[in-house]
Short mmCIF file of N, CA and C in Angstrom, two decimals:
data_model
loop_
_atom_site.label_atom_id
_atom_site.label_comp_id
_atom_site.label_asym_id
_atom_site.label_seq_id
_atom_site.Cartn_x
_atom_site.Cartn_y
_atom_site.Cartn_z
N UNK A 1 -123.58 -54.39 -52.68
CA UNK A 1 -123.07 -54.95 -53.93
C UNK A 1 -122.69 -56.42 -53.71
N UNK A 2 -122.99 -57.38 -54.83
CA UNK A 2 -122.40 -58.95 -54.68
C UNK A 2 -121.01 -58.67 -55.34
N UNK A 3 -120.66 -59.62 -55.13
CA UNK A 3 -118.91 -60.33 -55.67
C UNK A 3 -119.18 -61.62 -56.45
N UNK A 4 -118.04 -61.09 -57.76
CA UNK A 4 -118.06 -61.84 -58.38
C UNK A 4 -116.31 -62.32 -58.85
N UNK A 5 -115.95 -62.82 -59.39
CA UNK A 5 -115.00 -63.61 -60.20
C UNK A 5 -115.28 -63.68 -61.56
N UNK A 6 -114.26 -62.83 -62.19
CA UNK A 6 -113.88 -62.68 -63.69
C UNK A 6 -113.00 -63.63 -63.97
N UNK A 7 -113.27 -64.75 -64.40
CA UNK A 7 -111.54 -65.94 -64.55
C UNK A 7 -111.53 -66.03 -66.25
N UNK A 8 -110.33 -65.39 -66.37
CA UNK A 8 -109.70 -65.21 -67.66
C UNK A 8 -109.46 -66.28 -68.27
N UNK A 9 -109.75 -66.85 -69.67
CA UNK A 9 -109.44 -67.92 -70.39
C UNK A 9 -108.76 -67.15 -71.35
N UNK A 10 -107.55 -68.11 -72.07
CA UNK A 10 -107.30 -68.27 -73.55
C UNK A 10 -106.57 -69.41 -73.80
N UNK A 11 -106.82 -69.67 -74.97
CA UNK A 11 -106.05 -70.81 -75.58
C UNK A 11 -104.52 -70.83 -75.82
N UNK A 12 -103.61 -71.63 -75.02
CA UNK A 12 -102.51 -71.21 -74.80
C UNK A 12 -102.00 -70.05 -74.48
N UNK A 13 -100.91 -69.00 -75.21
CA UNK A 13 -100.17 -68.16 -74.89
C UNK A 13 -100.77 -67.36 -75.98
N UNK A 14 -102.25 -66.62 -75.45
CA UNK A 14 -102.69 -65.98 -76.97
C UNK A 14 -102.31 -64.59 -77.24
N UNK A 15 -100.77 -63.92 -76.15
CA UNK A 15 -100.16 -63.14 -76.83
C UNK A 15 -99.21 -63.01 -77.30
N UNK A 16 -98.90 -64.30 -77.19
CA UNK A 16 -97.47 -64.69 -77.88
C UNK A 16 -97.06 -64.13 -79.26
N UNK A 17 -98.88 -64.15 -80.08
CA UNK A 17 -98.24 -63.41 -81.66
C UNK A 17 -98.56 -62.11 -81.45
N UNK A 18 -98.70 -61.21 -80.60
CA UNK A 18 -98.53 -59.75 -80.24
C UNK A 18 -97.23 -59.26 -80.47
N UNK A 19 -97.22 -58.60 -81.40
CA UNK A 19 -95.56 -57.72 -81.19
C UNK A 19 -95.55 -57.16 -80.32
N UNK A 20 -94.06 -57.00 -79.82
CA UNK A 20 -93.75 -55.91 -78.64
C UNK A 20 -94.57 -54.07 -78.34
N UNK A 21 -95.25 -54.23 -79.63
CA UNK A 21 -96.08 -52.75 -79.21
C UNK A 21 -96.87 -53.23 -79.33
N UNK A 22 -97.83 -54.00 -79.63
CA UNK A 22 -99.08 -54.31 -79.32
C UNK A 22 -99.31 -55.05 -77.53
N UNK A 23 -97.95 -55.90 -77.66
CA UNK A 23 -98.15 -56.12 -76.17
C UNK A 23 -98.32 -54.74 -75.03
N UNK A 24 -97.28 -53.78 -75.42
CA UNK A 24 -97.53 -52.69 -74.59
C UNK A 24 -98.53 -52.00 -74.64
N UNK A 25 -99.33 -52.31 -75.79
CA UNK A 25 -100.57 -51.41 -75.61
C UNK A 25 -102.05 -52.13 -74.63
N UNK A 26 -102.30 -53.75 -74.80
CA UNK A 26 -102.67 -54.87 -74.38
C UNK A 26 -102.38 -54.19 -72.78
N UNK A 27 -100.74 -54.32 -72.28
CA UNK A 27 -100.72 -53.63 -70.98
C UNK A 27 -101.55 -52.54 -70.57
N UNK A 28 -100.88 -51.40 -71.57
CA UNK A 28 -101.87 -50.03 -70.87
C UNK A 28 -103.64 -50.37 -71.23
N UNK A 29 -104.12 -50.64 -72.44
CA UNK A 29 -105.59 -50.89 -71.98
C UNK A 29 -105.85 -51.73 -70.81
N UNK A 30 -105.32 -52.74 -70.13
CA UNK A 30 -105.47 -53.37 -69.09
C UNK A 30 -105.32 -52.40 -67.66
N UNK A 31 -104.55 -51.54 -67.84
CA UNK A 31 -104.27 -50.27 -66.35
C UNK A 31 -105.33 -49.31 -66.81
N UNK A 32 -105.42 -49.06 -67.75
CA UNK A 32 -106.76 -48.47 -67.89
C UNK A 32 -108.10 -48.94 -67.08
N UNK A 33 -108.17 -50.36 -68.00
CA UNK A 33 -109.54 -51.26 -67.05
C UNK A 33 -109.53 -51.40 -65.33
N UNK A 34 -108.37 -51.80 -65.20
CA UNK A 34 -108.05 -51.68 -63.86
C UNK A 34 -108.45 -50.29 -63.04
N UNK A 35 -107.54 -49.06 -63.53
CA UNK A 35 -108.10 -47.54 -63.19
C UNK A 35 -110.04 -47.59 -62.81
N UNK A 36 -110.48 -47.86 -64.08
CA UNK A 36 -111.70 -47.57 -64.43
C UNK A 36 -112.32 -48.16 -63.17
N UNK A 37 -112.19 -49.72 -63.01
CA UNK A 37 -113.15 -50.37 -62.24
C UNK A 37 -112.66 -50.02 -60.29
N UNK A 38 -111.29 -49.25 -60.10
CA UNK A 38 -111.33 -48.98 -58.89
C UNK A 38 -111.81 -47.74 -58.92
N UNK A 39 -111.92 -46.49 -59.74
CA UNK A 39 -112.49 -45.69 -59.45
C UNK A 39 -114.09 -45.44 -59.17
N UNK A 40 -114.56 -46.24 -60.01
CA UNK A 40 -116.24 -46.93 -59.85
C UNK A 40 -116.67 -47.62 -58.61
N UNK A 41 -115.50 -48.12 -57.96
CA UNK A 41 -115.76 -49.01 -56.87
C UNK A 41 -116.16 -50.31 -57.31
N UNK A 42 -115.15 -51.12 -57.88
CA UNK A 42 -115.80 -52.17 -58.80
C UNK A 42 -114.86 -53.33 -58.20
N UNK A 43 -113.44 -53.46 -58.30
CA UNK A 43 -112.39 -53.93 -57.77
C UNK A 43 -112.15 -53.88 -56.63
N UNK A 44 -112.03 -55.42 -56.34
CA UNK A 44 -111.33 -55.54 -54.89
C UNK A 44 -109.80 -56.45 -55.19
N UNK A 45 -109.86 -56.85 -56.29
CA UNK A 45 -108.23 -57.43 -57.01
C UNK A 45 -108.49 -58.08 -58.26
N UNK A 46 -107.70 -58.17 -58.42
CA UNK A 46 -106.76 -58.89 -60.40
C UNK A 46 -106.03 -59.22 -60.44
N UNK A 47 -105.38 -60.21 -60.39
CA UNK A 47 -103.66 -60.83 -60.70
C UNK A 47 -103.78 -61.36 -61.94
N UNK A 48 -102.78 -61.48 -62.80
CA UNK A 48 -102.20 -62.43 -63.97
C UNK A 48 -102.20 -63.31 -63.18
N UNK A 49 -102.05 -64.68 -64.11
CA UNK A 49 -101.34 -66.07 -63.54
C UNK A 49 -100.40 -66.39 -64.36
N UNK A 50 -99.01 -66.94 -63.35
CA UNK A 50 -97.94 -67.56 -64.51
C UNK A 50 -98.62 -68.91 -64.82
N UNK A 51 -97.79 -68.67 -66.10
CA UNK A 51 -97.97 -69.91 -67.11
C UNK A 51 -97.35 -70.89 -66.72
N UNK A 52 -97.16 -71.59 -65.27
CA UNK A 52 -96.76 -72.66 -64.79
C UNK A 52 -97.06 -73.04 -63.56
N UNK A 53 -97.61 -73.84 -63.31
CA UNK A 53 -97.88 -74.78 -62.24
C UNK A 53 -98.45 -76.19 -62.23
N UNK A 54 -99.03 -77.16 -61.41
CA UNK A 54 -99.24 -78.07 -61.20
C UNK A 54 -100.77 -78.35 -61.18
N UNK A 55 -101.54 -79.26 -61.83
CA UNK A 55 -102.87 -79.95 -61.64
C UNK A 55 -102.89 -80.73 -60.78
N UNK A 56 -103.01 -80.86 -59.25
CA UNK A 56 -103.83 -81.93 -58.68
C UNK A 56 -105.12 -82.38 -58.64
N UNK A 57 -105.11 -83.86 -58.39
CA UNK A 57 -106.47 -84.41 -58.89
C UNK A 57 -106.15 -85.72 -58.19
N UNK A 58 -107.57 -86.19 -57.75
CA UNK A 58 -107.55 -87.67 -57.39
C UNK A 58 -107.95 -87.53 -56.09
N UNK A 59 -107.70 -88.51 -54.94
CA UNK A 59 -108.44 -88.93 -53.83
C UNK A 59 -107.41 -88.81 -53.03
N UNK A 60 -108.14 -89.30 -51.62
CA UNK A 60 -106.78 -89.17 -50.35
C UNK A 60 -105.81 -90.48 -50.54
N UNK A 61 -104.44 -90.32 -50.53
CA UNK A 61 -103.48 -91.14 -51.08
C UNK A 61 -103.58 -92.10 -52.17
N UNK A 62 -104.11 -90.92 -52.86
CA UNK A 62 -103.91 -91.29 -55.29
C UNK A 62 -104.33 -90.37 -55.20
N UNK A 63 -103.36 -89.20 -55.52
CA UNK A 63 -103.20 -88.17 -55.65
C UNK A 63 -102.56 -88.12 -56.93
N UNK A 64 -102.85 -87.43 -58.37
CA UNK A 64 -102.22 -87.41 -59.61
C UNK A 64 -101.94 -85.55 -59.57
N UNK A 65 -100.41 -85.80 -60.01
CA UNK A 65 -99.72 -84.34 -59.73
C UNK A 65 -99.25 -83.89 -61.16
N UNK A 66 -100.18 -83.42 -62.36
CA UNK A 66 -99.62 -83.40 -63.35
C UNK A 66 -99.50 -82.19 -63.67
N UNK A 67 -99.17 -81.76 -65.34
CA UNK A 67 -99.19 -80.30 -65.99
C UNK A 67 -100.65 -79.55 -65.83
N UNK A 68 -100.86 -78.25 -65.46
CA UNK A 68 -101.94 -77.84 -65.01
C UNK A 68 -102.99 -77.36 -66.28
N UNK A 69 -102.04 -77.44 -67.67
CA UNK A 69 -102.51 -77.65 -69.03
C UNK A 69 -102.48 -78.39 -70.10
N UNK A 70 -103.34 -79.47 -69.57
CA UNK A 70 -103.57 -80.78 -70.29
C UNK A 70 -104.28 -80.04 -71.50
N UNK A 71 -105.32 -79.18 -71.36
CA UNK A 71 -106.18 -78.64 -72.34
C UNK A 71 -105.44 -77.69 -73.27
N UNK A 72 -105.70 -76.90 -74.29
CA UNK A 72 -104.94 -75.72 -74.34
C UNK A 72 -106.04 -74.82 -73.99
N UNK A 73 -106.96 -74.79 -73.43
CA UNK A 73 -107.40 -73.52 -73.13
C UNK A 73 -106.93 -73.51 -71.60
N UNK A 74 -106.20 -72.16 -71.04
CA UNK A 74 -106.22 -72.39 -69.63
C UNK A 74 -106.59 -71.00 -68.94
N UNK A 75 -106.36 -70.78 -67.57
CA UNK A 75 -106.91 -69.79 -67.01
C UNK A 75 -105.72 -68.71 -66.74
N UNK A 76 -105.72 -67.87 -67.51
CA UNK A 76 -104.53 -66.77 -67.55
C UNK A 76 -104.45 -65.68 -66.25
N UNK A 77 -105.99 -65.72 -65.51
CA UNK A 77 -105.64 -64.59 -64.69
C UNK A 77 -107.57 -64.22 -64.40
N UNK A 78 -107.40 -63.15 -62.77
CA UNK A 78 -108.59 -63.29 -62.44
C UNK A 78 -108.93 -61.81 -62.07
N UNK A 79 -110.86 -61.62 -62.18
CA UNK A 79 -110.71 -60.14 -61.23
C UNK A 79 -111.84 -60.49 -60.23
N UNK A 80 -111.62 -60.02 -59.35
CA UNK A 80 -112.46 -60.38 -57.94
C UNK A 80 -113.24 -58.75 -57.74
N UNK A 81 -114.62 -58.93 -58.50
CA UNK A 81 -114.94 -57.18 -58.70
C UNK A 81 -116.36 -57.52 -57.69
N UNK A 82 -116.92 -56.08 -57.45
CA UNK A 82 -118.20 -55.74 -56.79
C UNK A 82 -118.95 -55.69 -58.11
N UNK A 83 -120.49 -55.79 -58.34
CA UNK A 83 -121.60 -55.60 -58.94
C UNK A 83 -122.73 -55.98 -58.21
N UNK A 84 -123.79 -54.57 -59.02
CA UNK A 84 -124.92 -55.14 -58.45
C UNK A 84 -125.77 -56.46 -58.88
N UNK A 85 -125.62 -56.76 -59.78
CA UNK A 85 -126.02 -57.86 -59.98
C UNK A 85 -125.39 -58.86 -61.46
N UNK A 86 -125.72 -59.77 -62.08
CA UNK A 86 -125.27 -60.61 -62.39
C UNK A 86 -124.93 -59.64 -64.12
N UNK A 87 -126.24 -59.04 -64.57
CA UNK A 87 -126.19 -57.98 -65.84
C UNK A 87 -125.00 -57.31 -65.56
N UNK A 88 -124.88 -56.36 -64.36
CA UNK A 88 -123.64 -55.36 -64.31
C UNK A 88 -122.24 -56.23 -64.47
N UNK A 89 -122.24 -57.21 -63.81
CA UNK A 89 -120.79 -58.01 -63.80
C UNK A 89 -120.43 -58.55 -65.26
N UNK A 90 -121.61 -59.08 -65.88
CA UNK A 90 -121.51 -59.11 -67.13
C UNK A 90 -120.96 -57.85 -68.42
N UNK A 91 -121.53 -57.10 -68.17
CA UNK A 91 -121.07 -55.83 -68.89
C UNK A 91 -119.97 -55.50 -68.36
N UNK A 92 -119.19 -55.82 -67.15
CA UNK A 92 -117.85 -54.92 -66.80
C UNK A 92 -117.26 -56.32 -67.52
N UNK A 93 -117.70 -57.21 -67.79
CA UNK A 93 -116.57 -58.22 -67.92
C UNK A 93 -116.56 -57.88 -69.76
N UNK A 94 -117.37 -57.61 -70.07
CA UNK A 94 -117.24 -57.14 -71.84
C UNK A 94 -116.22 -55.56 -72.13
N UNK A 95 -116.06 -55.48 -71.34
CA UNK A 95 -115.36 -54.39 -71.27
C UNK A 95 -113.40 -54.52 -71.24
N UNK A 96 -113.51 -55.92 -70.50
CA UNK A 96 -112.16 -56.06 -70.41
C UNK A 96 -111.37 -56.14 -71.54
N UNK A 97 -109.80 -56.02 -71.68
CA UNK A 97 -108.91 -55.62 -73.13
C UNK A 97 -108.72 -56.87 -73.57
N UNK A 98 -108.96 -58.21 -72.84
CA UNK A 98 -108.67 -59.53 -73.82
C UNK A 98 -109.35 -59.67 -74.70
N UNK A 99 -110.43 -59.27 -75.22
CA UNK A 99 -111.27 -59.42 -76.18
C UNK A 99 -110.61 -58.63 -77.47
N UNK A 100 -110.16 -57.12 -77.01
CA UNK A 100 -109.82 -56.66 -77.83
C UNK A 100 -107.90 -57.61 -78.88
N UNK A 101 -107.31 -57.72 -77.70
CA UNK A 101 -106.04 -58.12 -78.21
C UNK A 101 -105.83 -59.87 -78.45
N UNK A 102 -106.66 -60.66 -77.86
CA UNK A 102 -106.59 -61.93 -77.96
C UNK A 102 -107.31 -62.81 -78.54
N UNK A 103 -107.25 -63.48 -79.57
CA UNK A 103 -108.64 -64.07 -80.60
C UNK A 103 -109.16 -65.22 -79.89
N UNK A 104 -110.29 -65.56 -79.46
CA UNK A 104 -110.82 -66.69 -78.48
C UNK A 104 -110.60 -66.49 -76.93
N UNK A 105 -110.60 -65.12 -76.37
CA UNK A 105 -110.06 -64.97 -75.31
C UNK A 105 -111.89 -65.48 -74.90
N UNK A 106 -111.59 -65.76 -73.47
CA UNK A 106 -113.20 -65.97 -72.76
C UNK A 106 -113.10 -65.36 -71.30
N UNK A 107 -114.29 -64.92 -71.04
CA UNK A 107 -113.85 -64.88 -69.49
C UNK A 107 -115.51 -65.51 -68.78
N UNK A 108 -115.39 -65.66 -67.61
CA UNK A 108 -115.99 -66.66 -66.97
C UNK A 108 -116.46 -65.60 -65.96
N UNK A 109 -118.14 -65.37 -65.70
CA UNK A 109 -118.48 -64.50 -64.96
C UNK A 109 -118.76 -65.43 -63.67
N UNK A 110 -118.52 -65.50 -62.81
CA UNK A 110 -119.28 -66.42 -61.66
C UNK A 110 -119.56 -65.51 -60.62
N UNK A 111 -120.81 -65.74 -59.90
CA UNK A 111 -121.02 -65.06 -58.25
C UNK A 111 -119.68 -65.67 -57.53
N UNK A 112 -119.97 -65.13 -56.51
CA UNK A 112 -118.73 -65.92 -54.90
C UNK A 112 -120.20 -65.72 -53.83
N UNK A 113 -119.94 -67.34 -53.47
CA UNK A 113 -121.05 -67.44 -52.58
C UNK A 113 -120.16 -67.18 -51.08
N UNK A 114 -120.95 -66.16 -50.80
CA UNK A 114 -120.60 -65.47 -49.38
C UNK A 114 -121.09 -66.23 -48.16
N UNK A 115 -122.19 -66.84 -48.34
CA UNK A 115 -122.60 -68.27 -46.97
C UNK A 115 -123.49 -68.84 -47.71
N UNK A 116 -123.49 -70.04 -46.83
CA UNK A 116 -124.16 -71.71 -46.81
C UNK A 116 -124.93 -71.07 -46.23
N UNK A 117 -126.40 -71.27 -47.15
CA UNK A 117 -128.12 -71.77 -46.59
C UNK A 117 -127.98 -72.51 -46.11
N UNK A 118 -128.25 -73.63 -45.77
CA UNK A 118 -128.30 -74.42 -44.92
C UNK A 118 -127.92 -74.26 -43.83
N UNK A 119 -126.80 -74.05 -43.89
CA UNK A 119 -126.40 -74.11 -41.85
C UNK A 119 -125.69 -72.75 -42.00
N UNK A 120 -125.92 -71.19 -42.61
CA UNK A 120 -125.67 -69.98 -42.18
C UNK A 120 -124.43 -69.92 -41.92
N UNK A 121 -123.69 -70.50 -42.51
CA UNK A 121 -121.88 -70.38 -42.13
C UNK A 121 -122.06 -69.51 -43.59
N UNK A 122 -120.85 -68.06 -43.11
CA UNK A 122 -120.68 -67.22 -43.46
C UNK A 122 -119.30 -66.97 -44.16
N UNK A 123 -118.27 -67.71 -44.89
CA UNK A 123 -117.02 -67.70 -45.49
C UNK A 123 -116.42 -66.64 -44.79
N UNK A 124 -114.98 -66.52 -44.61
CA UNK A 124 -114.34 -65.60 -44.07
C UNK A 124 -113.67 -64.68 -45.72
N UNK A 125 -113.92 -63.47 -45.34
CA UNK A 125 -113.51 -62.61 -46.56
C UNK A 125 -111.65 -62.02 -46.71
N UNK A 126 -111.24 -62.51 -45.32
CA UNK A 126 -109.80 -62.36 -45.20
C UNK A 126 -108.90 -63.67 -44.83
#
């Protein structure tokens, strides 16, 4: 199986207009998805991200240390899953509950390149 990266977008805090039971439900479909994709053998992790940290940017000494959401769309959170190929990762990623609870939610399918062609260096997985 390849590895991929699910990186969660939404525009600002897009559950902010969730009431308190819709947020809890947003939760349990999410432990659901979660359930689903370790029992499949799909998941190797998922974290949320807090809604705070820092953007660095710039060169060696000009270094710019600003808000990490200049944009309002930002990256809420990630899943680091197995698929066989680029179709399957796609379909587990349509599956996830931001679509259902968040209007403009996106998520971002990417491979994880496991080694450099060129010179056969192999990334360390731990």
């Amino acid at each position: 199986m390849k590895e991929f990266m699910l990186l969660i977008r939404n525009e600002g805090d897009g559950k902010a207009n969730l009431s308190p039971e819709q947020q809890q439900q947003f939760l349990k479909a999410c432990q659901v998805y979660i359930e689903d994709l370790m029992k499949n053998g799909n998941l190797k992790n998922a974290q949320p991200l807090v809604r705070e940290g820092k953007m660095i940017s710039g060169t060696t000494g000009n270094f710019k240390d600003g808000p990490y959401n200049e944009t309002t769309e930002i990256l809420v959170g990630y899943y680091h899953i197995l698929a066989n190929n680029m179709d399957e990762a796609i379909a587990i990623a349509k599956r996830n509950p931001e679509f259902e609870f968040v209007k403009g939610a996106k998520i971002e399918v990417r491979p994880i390149k496991m080694m450099e062609q060129s010179t056969q260096y192999t990334y360390p997985t731990k």
